[in-house]
Amino acid sequence: TLPLPEDPDVDHSDDLPVSETFAILRRALAETLDVDPVRVTPSTSFLRLGGDSIAAIQFSSRCKKYGLDLTVADILRNPIMATLEQCAELIVDQADA
């Protein structure tokens, strides 16, 4: 039998170990948008997955629940997961200073 085709929506180009911050973002985003966490990579766009302002409110709330203090504005200004991760880490660093 032939192998199953790969999901074209899954980007394997950045299948690298992820930081704790990214793992939290991935979990929160997957729960918010009801998507498979495998689809959430550093190059994933919150907006491209179907995120909107209401979802950003829910995503922000879930992030806070898991210890990341991201605002709706942070999410909408940084819709790519890699840049949102950097934003979240900057906020944590500032809080620790």
PDB file of C-alpha atoms in Angstrom:
ATOM      1  CA  THR A   1       0.000   0.000   0.000  1.00  0.00           C
ATOM      2  CA  LEU A   2       1.009   3.574  -0.557  1.00  0.00           C
ATOM      3  CA  PRO A   3       1.843   5.861   2.367  1.00  0.00           C
ATOM      4  CA  LEU A   4      -0.763   8.402   3.355  1.00  0.00           C
ATOM      5  CA  PRO A   5      -0.208  11.829   1.824  1.00  0.00           C
ATOM      6  CA  GLU A   6       1.041  14.513   4.166  1.00  0.00           C
ATOM      7  CA  ASP A   7      -1.307  17.273   5.226  1.00  0.00           C
ATOM      8  CA  PRO A   8      -0.397  20.259   3.008  1.00  0.00           C
ATOM      9  CA  ASP A   9      -1.401  22.635   5.816  1.00  0.00           C
ATOM     10  CA  VAL A  10       1.297  21.271   8.140  1.00  0.00           C
ATOM     11  CA  ASP A  11       4.631  23.034   7.776  1.00  0.00           C
ATOM     12  CA  HIS A  12       7.463  20.679   8.708  1.00  0.00           C
ATOM     13  CA  SER A  13      10.207  23.176   7.886  1.00  0.00           C
ATOM     14  CA  ASP A  14      10.513  24.235  11.503  1.00  0.00           C
ATOM     15  CA  ASP A  15      10.089  20.927  13.350  1.00  0.00           C
ATOM     16  CA  LEU A  16      12.682  21.878  15.954  1.00  0.00           C
ATOM     17  CA  PRO A  17      12.555  21.678  19.732  1.00  0.00           C
ATOM     18  CA  VAL A  18      10.431  24.517  21.065  1.00  0.00           C
ATOM     19  CA  SER A  19      10.783  26.747  24.088  1.00  0.00           C
ATOM     20  CA  GLU A  20       8.468  26.555  27.062  1.00  0.00           C
ATOM     21  CA  THR A  21       6.962  29.872  25.930  1.00  0.00           C
ATOM     22  CA  PHE A  22       6.218  28.508  22.467  1.00  0.00           C
ATOM     23  CA  ALA A  23       4.751  25.313  23.939  1.00  0.00           C
ATOM     24  CA  ILE A  24       2.333  27.443  25.984  1.00  0.00           C
ATOM     25  CA  LEU A  25       1.429  29.553  22.943  1.00  0.00           C
ATOM     26  CA  ARG A  26       0.879  26.410  20.854  1.00  0.00           C
ATOM     27  CA  ARG A  27      -1.375  24.849  23.487  1.00  0.00           C
ATOM     28  CA  ALA A  28      -3.382  28.036  24.051  1.00  0.00           C
ATOM     29  CA  LEU A  29      -3.804  28.691  20.325  1.00  0.00           C
ATOM     30  CA  ALA A  30      -4.773  25.101  19.537  1.00  0.00           C
ATOM     31  CA  GLU A  31      -7.406  25.197  22.289  1.00  0.00           C
ATOM     32  CA  THR A  32      -8.699  28.619  21.245  1.00  0.00           C
ATOM     33  CA  LEU A  33      -9.045  27.869  17.531  1.00  0.00           C
ATOM     34  CA  ASP A  34      -9.758  24.143  17.953  1.00  0.00           C
ATOM     35  CA  VAL A  35      -6.874  23.115  15.692  1.00  0.00           C
ATOM     36  CA  ASP A  36      -4.376  20.287  15.924  1.00  0.00           C
ATOM     37  CA  PRO A  37      -1.326  21.562  17.856  1.00  0.00           C
ATOM     38  CA  VAL A  38       0.875  20.018  15.134  1.00  0.00           C
ATOM     39  CA  ARG A  39      -0.415  22.743  12.789  1.00  0.00           C
ATOM     40  CA  VAL A  40       0.957  25.463  15.082  1.00  0.00           C
ATOM     41  CA  THR A  41       4.587  26.135  14.141  1.00  0.00           C
ATOM     42  CA  PRO A  42       6.762  29.224  14.593  1.00  0.00           C
ATOM     43  CA  SER A  43       5.738  30.367  11.102  1.00  0.00           C
ATOM     44  CA  THR A  44       2.012  29.915  11.760  1.00  0.00           C
ATOM     45  CA  SER A  45      -0.165  33.011  11.549  1.00  0.00           C
ATOM     46  CA  PHE A  46      -2.899  33.438  14.155  1.00  0.00           C
ATOM     47  CA  LEU A  47      -4.972  35.222  11.501  1.00  0.00           C
ATOM     48  CA  ARG A  48      -4.407  32.593   8.792  1.00  0.00           C
ATOM     49  CA  LEU A  49      -5.688  29.882  11.135  1.00  0.00           C
ATOM     50  CA  GLY A  50      -8.930  31.835  11.445  1.00  0.00           C
ATOM     51  CA  GLY A  51      -8.160  34.052  14.417  1.00  0.00           C
ATOM     52  CA  ASP A  52     -10.083  37.303  14.738  1.00  0.00           C
ATOM     53  CA  SER A  53     -10.576  39.909  17.462  1.00  0.00           C
ATOM     54  CA  ILE A  54     -12.926  37.686  19.486  1.00  0.00           C
ATOM     55  CA  ALA A  55     -10.519  34.749  19.222  1.00  0.00           C
ATOM     56  CA  ALA A  56      -7.677  37.105  20.237  1.00  0.00           C
ATOM     57  CA  ILE A  57      -9.576  37.901  23.460  1.00  0.00           C
ATOM     58  CA  GLN A  58      -9.983  34.181  24.149  1.00  0.00           C
ATOM     59  CA  PHE A  59      -6.354  33.453  23.212  1.00  0.00           C
ATOM     60  CA  SER A  60      -5.127  36.247  25.506  1.00  0.00           C
ATOM     61  CA  SER A  61      -7.214  34.829  28.358  1.00  0.00           C
ATOM     62  CA  ARG A  62      -5.845  31.310  27.834  1.00  0.00           C
ATOM     63  CA  CYS A  63      -2.288  32.637  27.671  1.00  0.00           C
ATOM     64  CA  LYS A  64      -2.831  34.430  30.999  1.00  0.00           C
ATOM     65  CA  LYS A  65      -4.206  31.193  32.480  1.00  0.00           C
ATOM     66  CA  TYR A  66      -0.917  29.502  31.511  1.00  0.00           C
ATOM     67  CA  GLY A  67       1.247  32.358  32.808  1.00  0.00           C
ATOM     68  CA  LEU A  68       1.851  34.509  29.707  1.00  0.00           C
ATOM     69  CA  ASP A  69       0.598  38.068  30.048  1.00  0.00           C
ATOM     70  CA  LEU A  70      -0.199  38.849  26.394  1.00  0.00           C
ATOM     71  CA  THR A  71      -2.768  41.480  25.505  1.00  0.00           C
ATOM     72  CA  VAL A  72      -5.157  41.369  22.565  1.00  0.00           C
ATOM     73  CA  ALA A  73      -3.089  44.165  20.990  1.00  0.00           C
ATOM     74  CA  ASP A  74       0.098  42.074  21.393  1.00  0.00           C
ATOM     75  CA  ILE A  75      -1.572  39.180  19.577  1.00  0.00           C
ATOM     76  CA  LEU A  76      -3.009  41.243  16.733  1.00  0.00           C
ATOM     77  CA  ARG A  77       0.245  43.201  16.237  1.00  0.00           C
ATOM     78  CA  ASN A  78       2.316  39.988  16.253  1.00  0.00           C
ATOM     79  CA  PRO A  79       0.150  37.366  14.529  1.00  0.00           C
ATOM     80  CA  ILE A  80       3.083  35.114  13.540  1.00  0.00           C
ATOM     81  CA  MET A  81       3.837  32.690  16.367  1.00  0.00           C
ATOM     82  CA  ALA A  82       7.623  33.282  16.305  1.00  0.00           C
ATOM     83  CA  THR A  83       7.186  37.043  16.753  1.00  0.00           C
ATOM     84  CA  LEU A  84       4.481  36.530  19.369  1.00  0.00           C
ATOM     85  CA  GLU A  85       6.866  34.232  21.239  1.00  0.00           C
ATOM     86  CA  GLN A  86       9.525  36.980  21.194  1.00  0.00           C
ATOM     87  CA  CYS A  87       6.938  39.490  22.442  1.00  0.00           C
ATOM     88  CA  ALA A  88       5.908  37.155  25.286  1.00  0.00           C
ATOM     89  CA  GLU A  89       9.525  36.549  26.296  1.00  0.00           C
ATOM     90  CA  LEU A  90      10.230  40.294  26.279  1.00  0.00           C
ATOM     91  CA  ILE A  91       7.251  40.857  28.595  1.00  0.00           C
ATOM     92  CA  VAL A  92       8.514  38.121  30.950  1.00  0.00           C
ATOM     93  CA  ASP A  93      12.042  39.598  30.907  1.00  0.00           C
ATOM     94  CA  GLN A  94      10.684  43.077  31.717  1.00  0.00           C
ATOM     95  CA  ALA A  95       8.591  41.690  34.568  1.00  0.00           C
ATOM     96  CA  ASP A  96      11.648  39.926  36.004  1.00  0.00           C
ATOM     97  CA  ALA A  97      13.809  43.077  35.828  1.00  0.00           C
TER      98      ALA A  97
END
